[in-house]
Structure formats: structure tokens, C-alpha cells
Coordinates of C-alpha atoms and ligand atoms in Angstrom, one line a residue:
M2 CA -31.4 -3.2 -7.4
H3 CA -30.2 -4.9 -10.4
E4 CA -32.2 -7.2 -13.0
M5 CA -31.3 -10.6 -13.5
S6 CA -31.2 -10.4 -17.2
K7 CA -28.6 -7.8 -18.0
V8 CA -25.0 -8.1 -18.4
Y9 CA -23.0 -5.9 -15.8
T10 CA -19.8 -4.4 -16.3
V11 CA -17.5 -3.1 -13.3
L12 CA -14.7 -1.4 -13.1
A13 CA -12.8 -2.4 -9.9
I14 CA -9.8 -0.8 -7.8
E15 CA -7.3 -2.3 -5.5
S16 CA -4.6 -0.3 -3.5
T17 CA -4.4 -1.9 -0.1
C18 CA -0.6 -2.6 -0.1
D19 CA 2.1 -1.4 -2.4
E20 CA 0.1 -2.4 -5.9
T21 CA -2.3 -0.1 -7.8
A22 CA -4.4 -2.2 -9.4
C23 CA -7.5 -1.8 -11.9
A24 CA -9.8 -4.5 -13.8
I25 CA -13.0 -4.4 -15.9
V26 CA -14.8 -7.3 -15.9
R27 CA -18.2 -8.5 -16.7
K28 CA -21.2 -10.5 -15.3
F29 CA -23.4 -12.3 -17.5
P30 CA -26.9 -13.4 -16.6
D31 CA -27.2 -17.1 -15.1
E32 CA -22.8 -17.3 -15.1
Q33 CA -21.3 -18.4 -12.1
L34 CA -18.2 -17.1 -13.3
V35 CA -17.0 -13.3 -14.0
Q36 CA -15.6 -12.6 -17.3
V37 CA -12.2 -10.5 -16.8
V38 CA -12.4 -8.1 -19.8
S39 CA -8.8 -6.0 -19.0
E40 CA -6.5 -5.6 -16.3
T41 CA -3.4 -3.5 -15.0
T42 CA -1.4 -3.8 -12.0
A43 CA 1.8 -1.6 -10.9
T44 CA 3.7 -2.2 -8.3
S45 CA 6.1 0.1 -6.1
L46 CA 7.9 -3.2 -4.8
V47 CA 11.6 -2.4 -6.7
K48 CA 11.6 0.9 -4.8
H49 CA 11.1 -1.1 -1.1
I50 CA 14.1 -3.1 -2.0
E51 CA 16.7 -0.7 -0.7
T52 CA 14.8 -0.5 2.5
R53 CA 14.2 -4.0 2.6
G54 CA 10.3 -3.9 3.2
I55 CA 7.4 -1.7 2.5
V56 CA 7.4 1.9 3.5
P57 CA 3.9 3.2 3.7
E58 CA 4.5 7.0 2.9
V59 CA 6.5 5.8 -0.2
A60 CA 3.9 3.3 -1.4
A61 CA 1.2 5.8 -0.9
R62 CA 3.2 8.6 -3.3
E63 CA 4.0 5.7 -5.7
Q64 CA 0.1 5.3 -5.8
L65 CA -0.7 8.4 -6.2
K66 CA 1.3 9.1 -9.1
S67 CA 0.0 5.7 -10.6
I68 CA -3.7 5.4 -9.7
L69 CA -5.0 7.3 -13.0
P70 CA -2.8 6.1 -15.6
V71 CA -3.7 2.9 -14.0
I72 CA -7.3 3.0 -14.6
Q73 CA -6.6 4.6 -18.2
E74 CA -4.8 1.9 -19.2
T75 CA -7.4 -0.5 -18.1
L76 CA -10.2 1.4 -20.0
K77 CA -7.6 1.6 -23.1
K78 CA -7.5 -2.2 -23.2
A79 CA -10.9 -2.9 -22.7
E80 CA -11.8 -0.9 -25.7
Q81 CA -9.3 -2.8 -27.7
I82 CA -11.0 -6.4 -26.3
L83 CA -14.0 -5.0 -26.8
E84 CA -13.7 -3.3 -30.2
R85 CA -15.8 -0.3 -29.1
K86 CA -15.1 3.0 -27.5
L87 CA -16.0 3.3 -23.7
T88 CA -17.8 5.9 -22.0
P89 CA -19.1 6.0 -18.5
D90 CA -22.5 4.8 -19.5
S91 CA -20.4 1.7 -20.7
L92 CA -19.8 0.8 -16.8
D93 CA -22.5 -0.2 -14.6
Y94 CA -21.3 0.2 -11.1
L95 CA -17.5 1.1 -9.6
A96 CA -15.9 -1.5 -7.0
V97 CA -13.0 -0.5 -4.5
A98 CA -11.0 -2.6 -1.7
T99 CA -11.8 -0.5 1.4
G100 CA -9.7 -2.5 3.9
P101 CA -7.8 -4.0 5.5
G102 CA -4.4 -2.3 4.0
L103 CA -2.1 0.8 4.9
I104 CA -4.2 3.6 5.5
G105 CA -2.2 6.0 2.8
S106 CA -2.6 3.7 0.1
L107 CA -6.1 2.8 0.9
L108 CA -6.9 6.4 0.9
V109 CA -5.4 6.6 -2.4
G110 CA -7.8 3.9 -4.2
V111 CA -11.0 4.7 -2.0
E112 CA -11.1 8.8 -2.5
T113 CA -10.4 8.3 -6.3
A114 CA -13.3 5.5 -6.7
R115 CA -15.5 8.0 -4.7
A116 CA -14.5 10.8 -6.8
L117 CA -15.3 8.7 -10.3
S118 CA -18.5 7.6 -8.5
L119 CA -19.7 11.1 -8.1
A120 CA -18.3 12.2 -11.7
W121 CA -19.6 9.3 -13.5
R122 CA -22.8 8.6 -11.3
K123 CA -22.2 5.0 -10.9
P124 CA -23.0 3.2 -7.7
L125 CA -19.8 2.1 -5.7
I126 CA -19.3 -1.0 -4.5
P127 CA -17.2 -1.3 -1.2
V128 CA -15.0 -4.6 -0.9
N129 CA -13.3 -6.3 1.6
H130 CA -9.8 -7.2 0.3
V131 CA -9.4 -10.7 2.6
M132 CA -12.8 -11.5 1.6
A133 CA -12.1 -10.6 -2.1
H134 CA -9.0 -13.2 -2.4
P135 CA -11.2 -16.4 -3.0
Y136 CA -13.2 -14.6 -5.5
A137 CA -9.9 -14.7 -7.8
N138 CA -11.3 -18.5 -8.4
F139 CA -14.7 -17.2 -9.6
T140 CA -13.0 -15.6 -12.8
T141 CA -12.9 -16.4 -16.3
H142 CA -10.8 -14.8 -19.5
Q143 CA -12.8 -17.1 -22.1
R144 CA -15.1 -15.0 -24.2
S145 CA -18.6 -16.1 -23.6
N146 CA -20.7 -18.1 -26.0
R147 CA -23.7 -16.3 -24.8
E148 CA -21.8 -12.9 -25.8
E149 CA -21.4 -14.1 -29.2
N150 CA -25.0 -15.2 -29.2
Q151 CA -26.5 -12.0 -28.4
Q152 CA -24.3 -10.4 -30.7
N153 CA -25.3 -12.5 -33.7
S154 CA -28.8 -13.9 -32.7
K155 CA -32.1 -12.8 -30.9
N156 CA -32.3 -16.5 -29.6
P157 CA -29.3 -16.9 -27.2
T158 CA -29.4 -20.6 -26.3
V159 CA -26.1 -21.8 -26.8
E160 CA -24.3 -22.8 -23.0
I161 CA -22.3 -19.9 -21.5
T162 CA -19.0 -21.7 -20.8
N163 CA -18.2 -25.7 -19.6
L164 CA -15.4 -24.1 -17.5
P165 CA -15.2 -25.8 -14.1
T166 CA -17.0 -23.7 -11.0
P167 CA -16.9 -23.7 -7.9
T168 CA -20.0 -25.1 -5.9
F169 CA -21.6 -24.6 -2.5
P170 CA -21.1 -25.5 0.3
L171 CA -17.5 -24.8 -0.3
L172 CA -14.4 -24.5 1.9
S173 CA -11.9 -21.6 1.2
W174 CA -8.8 -20.8 2.5
V175 CA -7.3 -17.3 2.5
I176 CA -3.3 -17.5 2.9
S177 CA -1.7 -14.3 2.6
G178 CA 0.9 -11.8 4.0
G179 CA -1.5 -10.7 6.7
H180 CA -3.8 -13.9 7.2
T181 CA -4.5 -17.3 7.2
D182 CA -8.4 -18.0 7.3
L183 CA -10.6 -20.7 6.6
Y184 CA -14.0 -20.3 5.6
F185 CA -16.9 -22.6 5.1
M186 CA -19.1 -20.8 2.2
E187 CA -23.0 -21.9 1.9
S188 CA -23.6 -19.3 -0.5
H189 CA -22.0 -16.1 -1.8
Q190 CA -23.9 -14.3 1.2
H191 CA -23.6 -17.2 3.7
I192 CA -20.0 -17.2 5.1
T193 CA -18.9 -18.5 8.0
K194 CA -15.2 -18.0 9.2
L195 CA -13.6 -21.2 10.9
G196 CA -10.7 -19.8 12.2
S197 CA -7.3 -18.0 11.7
S198 CA -3.8 -17.9 12.9
V199 CA -3.5 -16.9 16.6
D200 CA -0.2 -15.0 15.9
D201 CA 1.8 -14.9 12.5
S202 CA 0.2 -15.8 9.3
A203 CA 1.9 -18.5 6.9
G204 CA 2.9 -15.8 4.7
E205 CA 4.7 -13.9 7.3
C206 CA 6.5 -16.9 8.3
F207 CA 7.9 -17.9 4.7
D208 CA 8.8 -14.2 4.9
K209 CA 10.2 -13.9 8.0
C210 CA 12.5 -17.4 7.7
A211 CA 13.2 -16.2 4.0
R212 CA 14.9 -12.7 5.5
V213 CA 16.7 -15.4 7.9
L214 CA 18.2 -16.5 4.9
G215 CA 19.0 -13.2 3.3
F216 CA 16.2 -12.5 1.3
D217 CA 13.7 -9.3 0.9
Y218 CA 9.7 -9.1 0.9
P219 CA 8.0 -11.3 -0.6
G220 CA 10.3 -14.0 0.9
G221 CA 7.6 -17.0 -0.3
P222 CA 8.9 -17.3 -4.0
N223 CA 12.5 -17.6 -2.6
I224 CA 11.6 -20.2 -0.1
E225 CA 9.7 -22.1 -3.0
K226 CA 12.7 -21.7 -5.4
L227 CA 15.3 -23.0 -2.6
A228 CA 13.0 -26.0 -1.7
N229 CA 12.4 -26.9 -5.5
Q230 CA 16.2 -27.2 -5.8
F231 CA 16.3 -29.2 -3.0
I232 CA 13.7 -31.5 -4.5
E233 CA 15.3 -31.6 -8.0
K234 CA 18.6 -32.6 -5.9
R235 CA 17.2 -35.2 -3.9
S236 CA 15.3 -36.7 -6.9
Q237 CA 18.8 -37.0 -8.7
G238 CA 20.5 -38.4 -5.2
N239 CA 23.7 -37.1 -6.2
T240 CA 24.6 -34.5 -3.9
R241 CA 25.5 -33.8 -0.4
N242 CA 21.8 -32.0 -0.4
H243 CA 20.8 -35.5 -0.8
T244 CA 22.8 -36.8 2.2
L245 CA 21.3 -33.9 4.2
G246 CA 18.1 -34.9 3.7
N247 CA 19.1 -38.6 5.0
T248 CA 21.3 -37.6 7.7
N249 CA 20.7 -38.9 11.2
L250 CA 18.9 -35.5 12.0
P251 CA 15.5 -36.1 13.3
T252 CA 12.3 -35.8 10.9
P253 CA 10.3 -33.6 10.8
L254 CA 13.2 -31.1 11.8
L255 CA 10.5 -28.5 12.4
P256 CA 7.3 -28.3 14.5
R257 CA 3.9 -28.5 12.7
P258 CA 2.3 -26.3 15.1
L259 CA -1.4 -26.9 16.5
L260 CA -1.6 -29.8 14.2
H261 CA -3.7 -31.8 16.7
S262 CA -5.6 -28.8 18.2
H263 CA -9.3 -30.1 16.8
D264 CA -10.1 -26.5 15.6
F265 CA -9.1 -24.2 12.9
K266 CA -6.7 -22.0 14.7
T267 CA -3.1 -22.1 13.2
S268 CA 0.1 -20.5 14.6
F269 CA 3.2 -19.7 12.9
S270 CA 5.3 -17.4 15.1
G271 CA 6.9 -20.6 16.8
L272 CA 7.9 -22.3 13.3
K273 CA 9.7 -19.2 12.7
T274 CA 11.6 -19.5 16.0
A275 CA 12.4 -23.1 15.2
F276 CA 13.4 -22.4 11.8
L277 CA 16.1 -19.6 12.8
R278 CA 17.6 -22.1 15.8
K279 CA 17.7 -24.8 13.0
Y280 CA 19.6 -22.5 10.8
Q281 CA 21.9 -21.1 13.0
E282 CA 22.8 -25.0 14.9
L283 CA 23.2 -26.6 10.9
A284 CA 25.3 -23.4 9.7
A285 CA 27.3 -23.6 12.7
E286 CA 28.2 -27.3 12.5
G287 CA 30.2 -26.5 9.5
Q288 CA 30.0 -29.9 8.1
F289 CA 27.7 -29.0 5.4
D290 CA 27.6 -26.9 2.4
Q291 CA 25.7 -23.5 3.3
E292 CA 23.5 -23.4 -0.3
D293 CA 22.5 -27.0 1.0
V294 CA 21.6 -26.0 4.5
K295 CA 19.4 -23.3 3.0
Q296 CA 17.5 -25.8 0.3
F297 CA 16.8 -28.3 2.8
L298 CA 15.7 -25.9 5.5
A299 CA 13.7 -24.3 2.6
H300 CA 12.1 -27.3 1.9
E301 CA 11.2 -28.5 5.6
L302 CA 9.6 -25.3 6.1
Q303 CA 7.2 -25.5 3.4
S304 CA 6.5 -29.0 4.2
A305 CA 5.6 -28.2 7.8
I306 CA 3.6 -25.2 6.8
S307 CA 1.6 -27.3 4.3
D308 CA 1.3 -30.4 6.7
V309 CA -0.7 -28.2 9.0
I310 CA -2.9 -26.7 6.2
L311 CA -3.5 -30.2 4.8
K312 CA -4.6 -31.3 8.6
K313 CA -7.0 -28.4 9.2
T314 CA -8.6 -29.1 5.7
Q315 CA -9.1 -32.8 6.5
L316 CA -10.7 -31.9 9.9
A317 CA -13.0 -29.3 8.0
L318 CA -14.0 -31.9 5.8
E319 CA -15.0 -34.3 8.3
K320 CA -16.6 -31.3 10.4
Y321 CA -18.8 -30.4 6.8
P322 CA -19.0 -33.8 4.9
N323 CA -21.2 -32.2 2.1
T324 CA -18.5 -29.8 1.1
Q325 CA -18.6 -29.9 -2.6
S326 CA -15.6 -27.7 -3.8
L327 CA -11.9 -26.8 -1.9
L328 CA -10.7 -23.1 -2.8
L329 CA -7.1 -21.8 -2.0
S330 CA -6.5 -17.8 -2.6
G331 CA -4.2 -15.4 -1.1
G332 CA -0.4 -14.9 -2.1
V333 CA 0.8 -18.5 -0.3
A334 CA -1.6 -19.9 -2.9
A335 CA 1.2 -19.2 -5.5
N336 CA 3.4 -22.1 -3.9
Q337 CA 2.9 -24.9 -5.9
F338 CA 4.1 -27.3 -3.2
L339 CA 0.7 -26.3 -0.9
S340 CA -1.6 -26.4 -4.1
H341 CA -0.4 -29.6 -5.1
A342 CA -0.8 -31.4 -2.1
L343 CA -4.1 -30.0 -1.6
Q344 CA -5.2 -30.8 -5.0
S345 CA -4.3 -34.6 -4.3
L346 CA -6.2 -34.3 -1.2
C347 CA -9.1 -33.3 -3.4
D348 CA -8.4 -36.4 -6.0
T349 CA -8.3 -38.9 -3.6
H350 CA -11.4 -37.7 -1.0
Q351 CA -13.2 -40.5 0.5
S352 CA -15.6 -42.0 -2.2
K353 CA -16.1 -38.9 -4.6
P354 CA -13.4 -36.8 -5.6
L355 CA -13.5 -33.0 -4.6
A356 CA -12.9 -30.0 -6.7
F357 CA -10.2 -28.3 -6.1
F358 CA -9.4 -24.3 -6.9
S359 CA -6.5 -22.1 -7.3
P360 CA -6.0 -18.7 -9.2
P361 CA -3.8 -18.6 -11.9
L362 CA -0.4 -17.2 -10.2
K363 CA -0.9 -13.6 -11.1
W364 CA -4.2 -13.8 -9.4
C365 CA -2.8 -15.3 -6.1
T366 CA -1.2 -12.1 -4.8
D367 CA -3.0 -8.8 -5.0
N368 CA -4.9 -7.5 -7.8
A369 CA -8.2 -6.0 -9.1
V370 CA -9.8 -9.0 -10.6
M371 CA -10.6 -10.6 -7.7
I372 CA -12.3 -7.4 -6.4
G373 CA -14.4 -6.8 -9.5
S374 CA -15.2 -10.8 -9.3
Y375 CA -16.5 -10.0 -5.8
A376 CA -18.4 -7.1 -6.4
A377 CA -20.0 -8.6 -9.8
L378 CA -21.3 -11.5 -7.7
H379 CA -22.5 -8.8 -4.7
L380 CA -24.1 -6.4 -7.1
D381 CA -26.9 -5.5 -4.2
S382 CA -24.1 -4.2 -1.8
A383 CA -23.5 -1.3 -3.9
Q384 CA -23.7 2.0 -2.1
D385 CA -24.1 6.0 -3.0
W386 CA -20.0 7.2 -2.9
E387 CA -20.8 9.4 0.0
E388 CA -21.5 6.1 2.1
V389 CA -18.3 4.4 1.5
S390 CA -15.2 5.1 3.1
V391 CA -11.8 3.4 4.1
V392 CA -12.2 0.7 7.1
L393 CA -9.7 0.4 9.2
Ligands
KG4_596 O1 -2.2 -11.9 -0.9 P1 -0.8 -11.0 -1.2 O2 0.0 -10.7 -2.3 O3 -0.4 -10.0 -0.1 C1 -1.4 -10.0 1.3 O4 -2.8 -9.5 1.1 O5 -0.9 -9.9 2.2 O6 0.1 -12.1 -0.2 C2 1.6 -12.0 0.0 C3 2.4 -13.3 0.8 C4 3.8 -12.9 1.3 O7 3.5 -13.3 2.7 C5 4.5 -13.8 0.1 O8 5.6 -14.2 0.6 C6 3.6 -14.8 -0.3 O9 2.3 -14.0 0.0 N1 4.0 -15.5 -1.4 C7 4.3 -17.3 -1.3 C8 4.8 -17.3 -2.6 N2 4.4 -16.1 -3.3 C9 3.6 -15.3 -2.9 N3 4.6 -17.8 -0.1 C10 4.7 -18.7 -0.5 N4 5.3 -19.7 -1.7 C11 5.1 -18.8 -3.0 N5 5.5 -18.9 -4.2
ZN597 ZN1 -3.9 -9.9 -0.2

């Protein structure tokens, strides 16, 4: 059982896919946000370019090589930031992502965490990777005033931070390569899944459509870049691309699957097929510049996905009118078109604007900070090393 008045330091490990990440975070008493002390992420993504996708065996072998250096590097950085030597006694808990993910990759992180937990005699907190994504929104890089106060005075009274903090009840989207999940969170303990994708996730749809246009994994950033080029050209109104956006092509060009389904299910598999068909049609017509076609379609795809997410969010806000905050997380949260759309929905929400949270770009995609943040806000779920294992 943890004490409410203590500062807790957690070392977290994440190795569910191709990344090997470690973070050290701290939870101050009464503070709603978790302080990030240091973090390191190694990725084997370049190794997967030749194979045009992640090869699990290759990913796990790379993670075996990098896991200990990544942990050492994170401890070293923390020592520099905190200006003191760290020993196992400086840590209170270890945390590790136990799934979902690639089995070989998961084993590297989980077995390392178990070994450290045994050697350092620290309780281990198993964390679900998907449930951890939103916790990238419960973090701060800022040094707490309370910390300064505790060091300098025996009477800490100054407020910790004035940073915007998500407040409950809240709605939370996790949109990644494997998930398009919407949750209603009444507290850190009471979380209800409202719905998810019945087939492909939004991230998978971005990746597969990007592949049609010749891009490797992860495709989302390439789609966004192309779409931005379209938006830029359209705003200048000076190109054939502008013409392409305003021809007699019916708009919207791509379907918005399950837009009116009155539930929180999404489906992006048909969108991917429609994208392929439209690309083949427009490319074959020969009347448009190929780059223009790609940029135009990338924008159409981004708009279609964004429209679906927006509509489902509106529906959830109608169903849960007491919602205080809206959270976006997961790799697709890096998409600025989507996050701006959700931000404006919150800004113009009925009589009272809603607080919107999306993580800084580096914490949208997989990282160990979100694992540490989740763990620091669920310290009661700590277990003995023997009880923690990979969850398939
Ligand atoms: O959360 P994440 O790093 O890994 C999983 O847990 O799946 O998410 C990866 C997904 C990929 O599908 C990738 O294409 C997508 O996030 N993604 C984006 C963007 N950046 C990453 N999708 C759209 N726009 C982006 N800028
Ligand atoms: Zn993820």
C-alpha cells in the first residue's frame, strides 16, 4: 500500500512493437500530473525499411541488444537532471508494458523488468499498452514548485503547477495502428470502453492507403504530409491540384463508414478499398498530374477519417453531457488535421468550451513515458515479479 504523502519514483519499460523505451517519472502528493524526469527510445524502424514492414524476429533481436543500454542511458540522464547519484533505492516501483504486442518483443521488456524487480527488490506494475496511451496526457516536463519547496523549506505551501489537467469524467480516444477505441473515464479506476473498430483501425487504414501510394510503414505521417501539400496548394489557388479539388468529382469522394450508426463502432476496411479504387481510377484517367492525385486523395482520406471520429465524439458528448475533458492519444493523435478538428469541436462545444488534450508529438507514438505515467497513477496495482507475465 502506498502512502499519499510520499514522492514516488517509477522506472518504466516499453517494448511491445519495434521500439525499446525506458522512462523515469515521479508522482508528487496531491499532484494530478506525473513528472517526466528522463526517457530514452531506441527504434529498429530503419531495419524494417528493406522488408517494407516490421519483421517480429528482427525487432526482438534488436530489442535484446538495446534494452540494457536504453535503461542505463535513462538512469544517467535522470542523474544529470536531478543532480544526484541514483541507486536502486532511489526507485520505488518498476513498470512494464505486458501487452498487447509482438510476443518476442514483449518478452524482452517483461523478462528484463522481472529480473530487475527481483534484483532490486522493487514491486512491478504490469501495464496494458492500449490503456496507457491516454496517460501521455497526464504528464509534465516541468519541475514542480513543490519539489523546490520541499528542498528549500520545511513548510511547502506553494501550488505545484498551473498546467491544464484533464478532469473527470472524460472521453478518451486511443487511435493507433491496432486500435480505434473510445473510452468513458469516470476516474483512473472506472473506465468503460464505448466502442472500437469492427475491422481495421484508423492507423492501419492510413498505413495501407500510404502503401498504395508507395510509402512504407508508418504511412500516417506521409499521408499527412501529402494532404498538407494539397491544403497549401489549394490555399494558393494556383495549381492543377486546386482544379482537382474542384472538378466535377463528387465530394465527398470517399465513404465515411458507419458515420450514422448511432453507436461507437468504426470500420475502416472499406475506406481502404474505396481509396485504392479511386486512386486507380484517377491515375488511369491520365488527365491529372500523379502527384496532384496523391495529394488530393491523401487529403480526402484524412478528412474521411477525421469526419468519422468527429461524429462519434459528438454522439458521445450527447450521451455523456457531463463530460469535462476530451483526450486523444495513440500514433494517429500525431495527425494535426484530426487534432485541430477535435480541438475546434471542444472550443465551440455548446455553452461551455470543453478542455481538449493531445500529447506532444513524441508521446503520441509508442513510448515509455505513458507506461510510467499510467503506473504512477495506479500504484495500488503493483505486484511481485513472479506474478507479472506477458499478456497475449
Ligand atoms: O501508437 P502507435 O505508435 O503504435 C501502435 O500501438 O500501433 O501508432 C502507430 C500508428 C501507425 O498506424 C501510424 O501510421 C500512425 O500511428 N500515425 C499517424 C501519424 N503518425 C503516426 N497517422 C496519421 N497521421 C500521422 N501524422
Ligand atoms: Zn501504441
